[in-house]
Amino acid sequence: MYQETVPAHVVDAFQGVPGLPEPAGHGWDHGWRIGPYVYSRACGVAAGWSAKLRGTLQVDGVRLARPVRSTDGRFVVAGWKASTWIDGELARRVDETVLVALRLAEALAAQPAPPEPEQADPFVLADQRAWEEDAPEYRPVTGPLQVGHADLLASTLYHGTQAPVVTDLVPFAAPRPAAYTAALVIVDGLIAGAVDDGIIDRFRHLPDMDQLLLRAVSYRRHVNDLHPESTSNARSHIRRVEDLLMSEAPDTN
């Protein structure tokens, strides 16, 4: 798929250095690296919220890609955002990313939710539908709700033994339980075939994890149903994981 290259006037607005744009990869929203910065398309009203938080948020054992302001103080210019480049790659280190999720959730617990989008997108609708489902395996999840990260596995980079890097904050569509970020990481790892099924037992001790995993895989199923770029191959992997989680759900009868 063709990706629009960052315009020169955007680079100038962020006081970036001129140079040949290099694809930064999926972990950077398919943006472009030029010198010390990565330029990516800014999606939705959450882009400014994410930038402000990444500028100040401290997460134990985790590095955040810090945002860059334009010459007039903006985080978004002509639909583009800029972040400081940090070496790292997406990796099949799902258990470690679950730990990142738990630390990030703790840091985000007191943070306000982002502004509501002007119109419902596939991710908002998918979240609503996932949490409205009432299959027999589902039961109510209690406890405090908070903002969290909806796509952490695809936003966490690793470089040797250095602390992992979170390139962006992709918020939940609505406040959810703290461990839901971790549940999404587990589900995404299982769907991608990046981790063994034993990860379910390794983190089953987290509050309501069985239920959060069911909601997380339901969310991915609805995203796949609603998103125009979804594929039938992805749907088959989601169904495999959903069947696994349904079979492992505690008997509520």
C-alpha positions as a Markdown table, in Angstrom:
| # | Residue | x | y | z |
|---|---|---|---|---|
| 1 | Met | 0.0 | 0.0 | 0.0 |
| 2 | Tyr | 1.3 | 3.4 | -0.9 |
| 3 | Gln | 2.3 | 5.6 | 2.0 |
| 4 | Glu | 2.4 | 9.4 | 1.6 |
| 5 | Thr | 5.8 | 10.8 | 2.3 |
| 6 | Val | 6.0 | 13.6 | 4.9 |
| 7 | Pro | 5.8 | 17.0 | 3.1 |
| 8 | Ala | 8.9 | 19.3 | 3.3 |
| 9 | His | 6.9 | 22.1 | 4.9 |
| 10 | Val | 5.9 | 19.7 | 7.8 |
| 11 | Val | 9.6 | 18.9 | 8.4 |
| 12 | Asp | 10.3 | 22.6 | 8.4 |
| 13 | Ala | 7.5 | 23.3 | 10.8 |
| 14 | Phe | 9.0 | 20.9 | 13.4 |
| 15 | Gln | 12.5 | 22.4 | 12.8 |
| 16 | Gly | 13.6 | 19.0 | 11.4 |
| 17 | Val | 16.8 | 18.5 | 9.4 |
| 18 | Pro | 16.5 | 18.1 | 5.6 |
| 19 | Gly | 17.2 | 14.6 | 4.3 |
| 20 | Leu | 15.9 | 11.5 | 2.5 |
| 21 | Pro | 12.9 | 10.1 | 4.3 |
| 22 | Glu | 13.3 | 6.5 | 5.4 |
| 23 | Pro | 10.4 | 4.2 | 6.2 |
| 24 | Ala | 10.2 | 3.9 | 10.0 |
| 25 | Gly | 8.1 | 0.8 | 10.0 |
| 26 | His | 4.9 | -0.4 | 11.6 |
| 27 | Gly | 5.9 | 0.4 | 15.1 |
| 28 | Trp | 6.0 | 4.1 | 14.2 |
| 29 | Asp | 2.6 | 4.1 | 12.4 |
| 30 | His | 4.3 | 3.6 | 9.1 |
| 31 | Gly | 5.9 | 7.0 | 9.4 |
| 32 | Trp | 9.1 | 8.4 | 8.0 |
| 33 | Arg | 12.4 | 8.9 | 9.7 |
| 34 | Ile | 14.5 | 11.9 | 8.8 |
| 35 | Gly | 17.5 | 12.6 | 11.1 |
| 36 | Pro | 16.5 | 12.5 | 14.8 |
| 37 | Tyr | 12.7 | 12.6 | 14.2 |
| 38 | Val | 10.0 | 10.3 | 13.0 |
| 39 | Tyr | 7.0 | 11.9 | 11.2 |
| 40 | Ser | 3.7 | 10.0 | 11.2 |
| 41 | Arg | 0.2 | 10.8 | 10.3 |
| 42 | Ala | -1.8 | 12.0 | 13.3 |
| 43 | Cys | -5.1 | 10.1 | 13.6 |
| 44 | Gly | -8.0 | 11.6 | 15.5 |
| 45 | Val | -8.3 | 13.9 | 18.4 |
| 46 | Ala | -6.3 | 11.6 | 20.6 |
| 47 | Ala | -3.0 | 12.6 | 18.8 |
| 48 | Gly | -2.7 | 15.8 | 20.9 |
| 49 | Trp | -3.6 | 13.9 | 24.1 |
| 50 | Ser | -1.0 | 11.3 | 23.4 |
| 51 | Ala | 1.7 | 13.9 | 22.7 |
| 52 | Lys | 1.1 | 15.8 | 25.9 |
| 53 | Leu | 1.2 | 12.6 | 28.0 |
| 54 | Arg | 4.3 | 11.3 | 26.2 |
| 55 | Gly | 6.1 | 14.6 | 27.0 |
| 56 | Thr | 5.8 | 14.2 | 30.7 |
| 57 | Leu | 4.7 | 10.6 | 31.7 |
| 58 | Gln | 7.2 | 8.5 | 33.6 |
| 59 | Val | 6.8 | 4.7 | 33.4 |
| 60 | Asp | 9.0 | 2.5 | 35.5 |
| 61 | Gly | 11.4 | 0.5 | 33.3 |
| 62 | Val | 9.8 | 1.8 | 30.1 |
| 63 | Arg | 10.9 | 4.6 | 27.7 |
| 64 | Leu | 8.4 | 6.8 | 25.8 |
| 65 | Ala | 9.1 | 8.4 | 22.4 |
| 66 | Arg | 8.9 | 12.0 | 23.3 |
| 67 | Pro | 6.9 | 14.3 | 21.1 |
| 68 | Val | 8.3 | 17.3 | 19.1 |
| 69 | Arg | 6.5 | 20.6 | 19.0 |
| 70 | Ser | 6.4 | 22.8 | 16.0 |
| 71 | Thr | 7.8 | 26.3 | 15.9 |
| 72 | Asp | 4.5 | 27.7 | 17.0 |
| 73 | Gly | 4.0 | 25.1 | 19.8 |
| 74 | Arg | 1.7 | 22.7 | 18.1 |
| 75 | Phe | 1.9 | 18.9 | 18.3 |
| 76 | Val | 0.1 | 18.3 | 15.0 |
| 77 | Val | 0.9 | 20.2 | 11.7 |
| 78 | Ala | -1.2 | 19.6 | 8.6 |
| 79 | Gly | -2.2 | 16.2 | 9.9 |
| 80 | Trp | 1.3 | 15.1 | 10.9 |
| 81 | Lys | 3.0 | 14.5 | 14.2 |
| 82 | Ala | 6.7 | 14.2 | 15.0 |
| 83 | Ser | 8.5 | 12.2 | 17.7 |
| 84 | Thr | 12.1 | 11.6 | 18.7 |
| 85 | Trp | 13.6 | 8.6 | 17.1 |
| 86 | Ile | 14.8 | 5.8 | 19.4 |
| 87 | Asp | 16.4 | 2.6 | 18.1 |
| 88 | Gly | 14.4 | -0.6 | 18.4 |
| 89 | Glu | 12.2 | -3.1 | 16.5 |
| 90 | Leu | 9.0 | -4.9 | 17.1 |
| 91 | Ala | 9.7 | -8.3 | 18.6 |
| 92 | Arg | 8.0 | -11.5 | 19.6 |
| 93 | Arg | 8.6 | -10.6 | 23.3 |
| 94 | Val | 4.9 | -10.9 | 24.3 |
| 95 | Asp | 5.4 | -11.8 | 28.0 |
| 96 | Glu | 7.7 | -8.8 | 28.4 |
| 97 | Thr | 5.2 | -6.5 | 26.7 |
| 98 | Val | 2.5 | -7.7 | 29.1 |
| 99 | Leu | 4.7 | -6.5 | 31.9 |
| 100 | Val | 5.1 | -3.2 | 30.0 |
| 101 | Ala | 1.3 | -3.0 | 29.9 |
| 102 | Leu | 1.0 | -3.4 | 33.7 |
| 103 | Arg | 3.5 | -0.7 | 34.4 |
| 104 | Leu | 1.9 | 1.6 | 31.8 |
| 105 | Ala | -1.5 | 1.0 | 33.3 |
| 106 | Glu | -0.2 | 2.0 | 36.7 |
| 107 | Ala | 1.2 | 5.2 | 35.3 |
| 108 | Leu | -2.0 | 6.0 | 33.4 |
| 109 | Ala | -4.4 | 5.3 | 36.3 |
| 110 | Ala | -4.8 | 8.9 | 37.3 |
| 111 | Gln | -4.7 | 10.4 | 33.8 |
| 112 | Pro | -7.8 | 11.9 | 32.1 |
| 113 | Ala | -9.3 | 10.2 | 29.1 |
| 114 | Pro | -8.7 | 11.7 | 25.7 |
| 115 | Pro | -11.4 | 13.8 | 24.0 |
| 116 | Glu | -14.2 | 11.9 | 22.5 |
| 117 | Pro | -13.9 | 11.5 | 18.7 |
| 118 | Glu | -16.2 | 13.7 | 16.6 |
| 119 | Gln | -17.6 | 10.6 | 14.9 |
| 120 | Ala | -17.5 | 6.9 | 15.8 |
| 121 | Asp | -14.8 | 5.1 | 13.9 |
| 122 | Pro | -14.4 | 1.3 | 13.5 |
| 123 | Phe | -12.4 | 1.0 | 16.7 |
| 124 | Val | -15.0 | 2.9 | 18.8 |
| 125 | Leu | -17.8 | 0.8 | 17.4 |
| 126 | Ala | -15.8 | -2.4 | 17.9 |
| 127 | Asp | -15.2 | -1.6 | 21.5 |
| 128 | Gln | -18.8 | -0.8 | 22.1 |
| 129 | Arg | -20.0 | -4.1 | 20.5 |
| 130 | Ala | -17.4 | -6.2 | 22.4 |
| 131 | Trp | -18.4 | -4.9 | 25.8 |
| 132 | Glu | -22.1 | -5.3 | 25.0 |
| 133 | Glu | -21.9 | -9.0 | 24.1 |
| 134 | Asp | -23.6 | -11.3 | 26.6 |
| 135 | Ala | -22.6 | -14.8 | 25.7 |
| 136 | Pro | -23.0 | -17.4 | 28.5 |
| 137 | Glu | -19.2 | -17.3 | 29.1 |
| 138 | Tyr | -19.3 | -13.6 | 29.9 |
| 139 | Arg | -19.8 | -12.3 | 33.4 |
| 140 | Pro | -19.7 | -8.8 | 34.8 |
| 141 | Val | -16.3 | -7.2 | 35.5 |
| 142 | Thr | -16.1 | -5.0 | 38.5 |
| 143 | Gly | -13.5 | -2.6 | 39.8 |
| 144 | Pro | -12.2 | 0.8 | 38.8 |
| 145 | Leu | -12.0 | 1.9 | 35.2 |
| 146 | Gln | -9.2 | 3.9 | 33.6 |
| 147 | Val | -7.6 | 4.9 | 30.3 |
| 148 | Gly | -5.3 | 2.4 | 28.8 |
| 149 | His | -3.4 | 1.4 | 25.6 |
| 150 | Ala | -5.4 | -0.4 | 22.9 |
| 151 | Asp | -2.5 | -1.4 | 20.6 |
| 152 | Leu | 0.5 | -1.8 | 22.8 |
| 153 | Leu | 2.1 | -4.9 | 21.2 |
| 154 | Ala | 2.3 | -3.0 | 17.9 |
| 155 | Ser | 3.7 | 0.1 | 19.6 |
| 156 | Thr | 6.5 | -1.4 | 21.7 |
| 157 | Leu | 10.1 | -1.7 | 20.4 |
| 158 | Tyr | 13.0 | -3.6 | 21.8 |
| 159 | His | 16.7 | -3.1 | 21.3 |
| 160 | Gly | 18.9 | -5.7 | 23.1 |
| 161 | Thr | 18.8 | -5.4 | 26.9 |
| 162 | Gln | 17.8 | -1.7 | 26.9 |
| 163 | Ala | 14.4 | -0.7 | 28.3 |
| 164 | Pro | 11.5 | -1.2 | 25.9 |
| 165 | Val | 10.2 | 1.9 | 24.0 |
| 166 | Val | 6.6 | 2.8 | 23.6 |
| 167 | Thr | 6.3 | 4.9 | 20.4 |
| 168 | Asp | 2.7 | 6.2 | 20.9 |
| 169 | Leu | -0.2 | 6.0 | 23.3 |
| 170 | Val | -3.3 | 4.6 | 21.6 |
| 171 | Pro | -6.1 | 5.0 | 24.1 |
| 172 | Phe | -9.1 | 2.7 | 24.8 |
| 173 | Ala | -12.3 | 3.9 | 23.2 |
| 174 | Ala | -13.8 | 4.1 | 26.7 |
| 175 | Pro | -12.4 | 3.6 | 30.2 |
| 176 | Arg | -11.8 | -0.1 | 31.0 |
| 177 | Pro | -10.2 | -2.2 | 33.8 |
| 178 | Ala | -6.5 | -1.7 | 34.4 |
| 179 | Ala | -5.5 | -5.1 | 33.2 |
| 180 | Tyr | -7.3 | -4.7 | 29.9 |
| 181 | Thr | -4.2 | -3.4 | 28.2 |
| 182 | Ala | -2.4 | -6.6 | 29.2 |
| 183 | Ala | -5.3 | -8.7 | 27.9 |
| 184 | Leu | -5.1 | -7.0 | 24.5 |
| 185 | Val | -1.4 | -7.7 | 24.4 |
| 186 | Ile | -1.9 | -11.4 | 25.1 |
| 187 | Val | -4.7 | -11.7 | 22.6 |
| 188 | Asp | -2.7 | -9.9 | 19.9 |
| 189 | Gly | 0.3 | -12.1 | 20.6 |
| 190 | Leu | -1.9 | -15.2 | 20.3 |
| 191 | Ile | -3.5 | -14.0 | 17.1 |
| 192 | Ala | -0.1 | -13.3 | 15.5 |
| 193 | Gly | 1.2 | -16.7 | 16.6 |
| 194 | Ala | 4.0 | -14.8 | 18.5 |
| 195 | Val | 3.5 | -16.6 | 21.8 |
| 196 | Asp | 2.5 | -20.0 | 23.2 |
| 197 | Asp | -0.9 | -20.7 | 24.6 |
| 198 | Gly | 0.7 | -21.0 | 28.1 |
| 199 | Ile | 0.7 | -17.2 | 28.4 |
| 200 | Ile | -2.9 | -17.5 | 29.4 |
| 201 | Asp | -2.0 | -19.4 | 32.6 |
| 202 | Arg | 1.1 | -17.3 | 33.2 |
| 203 | Phe | -1.1 | -14.2 | 33.6 |
| 204 | Arg | -4.4 | -15.7 | 34.8 |
| 205 | His | -3.7 | -14.4 | 38.3 |
| 206 | Leu | -4.4 | -10.8 | 37.1 |
| 207 | Pro | -7.9 | -9.6 | 38.2 |
| 208 | Asp | -10.7 | -10.8 | 35.9 |
| 209 | Met | -8.1 | -11.8 | 33.3 |
| 210 | Asp | -10.3 | -14.6 | 31.9 |
| 211 | Gln | -13.1 | -12.1 | 31.2 |
| 212 | Leu | -10.8 | -9.4 | 29.9 |
| 213 | Leu | -9.3 | -11.9 | 27.4 |
| 214 | Leu | -12.8 | -12.7 | 26.1 |
| 215 | Arg | -13.6 | -9.0 | 25.7 |
| 216 | Ala | -10.2 | -8.4 | 24.0 |
| 217 | Val | -10.6 | -11.1 | 21.4 |
| 218 | Ser | -14.2 | -10.0 | 20.8 |
| 219 | Tyr | -12.9 | -6.5 | 20.2 |
| 220 | Arg | -10.4 | -7.8 | 17.6 |
| 221 | Arg | -13.2 | -9.8 | 15.9 |
| 222 | His | -15.4 | -6.7 | 15.6 |
| 223 | Val | -12.5 | -4.6 | 14.4 |
| 224 | Asn | -11.9 | -7.2 | 11.7 |
| 225 | Asp | -15.6 | -7.1 | 10.7 |
| 226 | Leu | -15.7 | -3.3 | 10.6 |
| 227 | His | -12.4 | -2.3 | 9.2 |
| 228 | Pro | -12.1 | -1.9 | 5.4 |
| 229 | Glu | -8.6 | -3.3 | 5.2 |
| 230 | Ser | -9.4 | -6.5 | 7.2 |
| 231 | Thr | -8.7 | -9.9 | 5.7 |
| 232 | Ser | -10.3 | -13.3 | 5.9 |
| 233 | Asn | -7.0 | -14.8 | 6.9 |
| 234 | Ala | -6.8 | -12.5 | 10.0 |
| 235 | Arg | -10.4 | -13.5 | 10.8 |
| 236 | Ser | -9.5 | -17.2 | 10.9 |
| 237 | His | -6.7 | -16.5 | 13.4 |
| 238 | Ile | -9.0 | -14.4 | 15.6 |
| 239 | Arg | -11.6 | -17.3 | 15.5 |
| 240 | Arg | -8.9 | -19.8 | 16.6 |
| 241 | Val | -7.9 | -17.7 | 19.6 |
| 242 | Glu | -11.5 | -17.0 | 20.5 |
| 243 | Asp | -12.3 | -20.7 | 20.4 |
| 244 | Leu | -9.3 | -21.3 | 22.7 |
| 245 | Leu | -10.3 | -18.7 | 25.2 |
| 246 | Met | -14.0 | -19.8 | 25.2 |
| 247 | Ser | -12.8 | -23.4 | 26.0 |
| 248 | Glu | -10.7 | -22.2 | 28.8 |
| 249 | Ala | -13.3 | -19.8 | 30.4 |
| 250 | Pro | -14.3 | -21.0 | 33.9 |
| 251 | Asp | -17.7 | -22.7 | 34.0 |
| 252 | Thr | -20.2 | -20.2 | 35.4 |
| 253 | Asn | -23.1 | -22.6 | 35.6 |
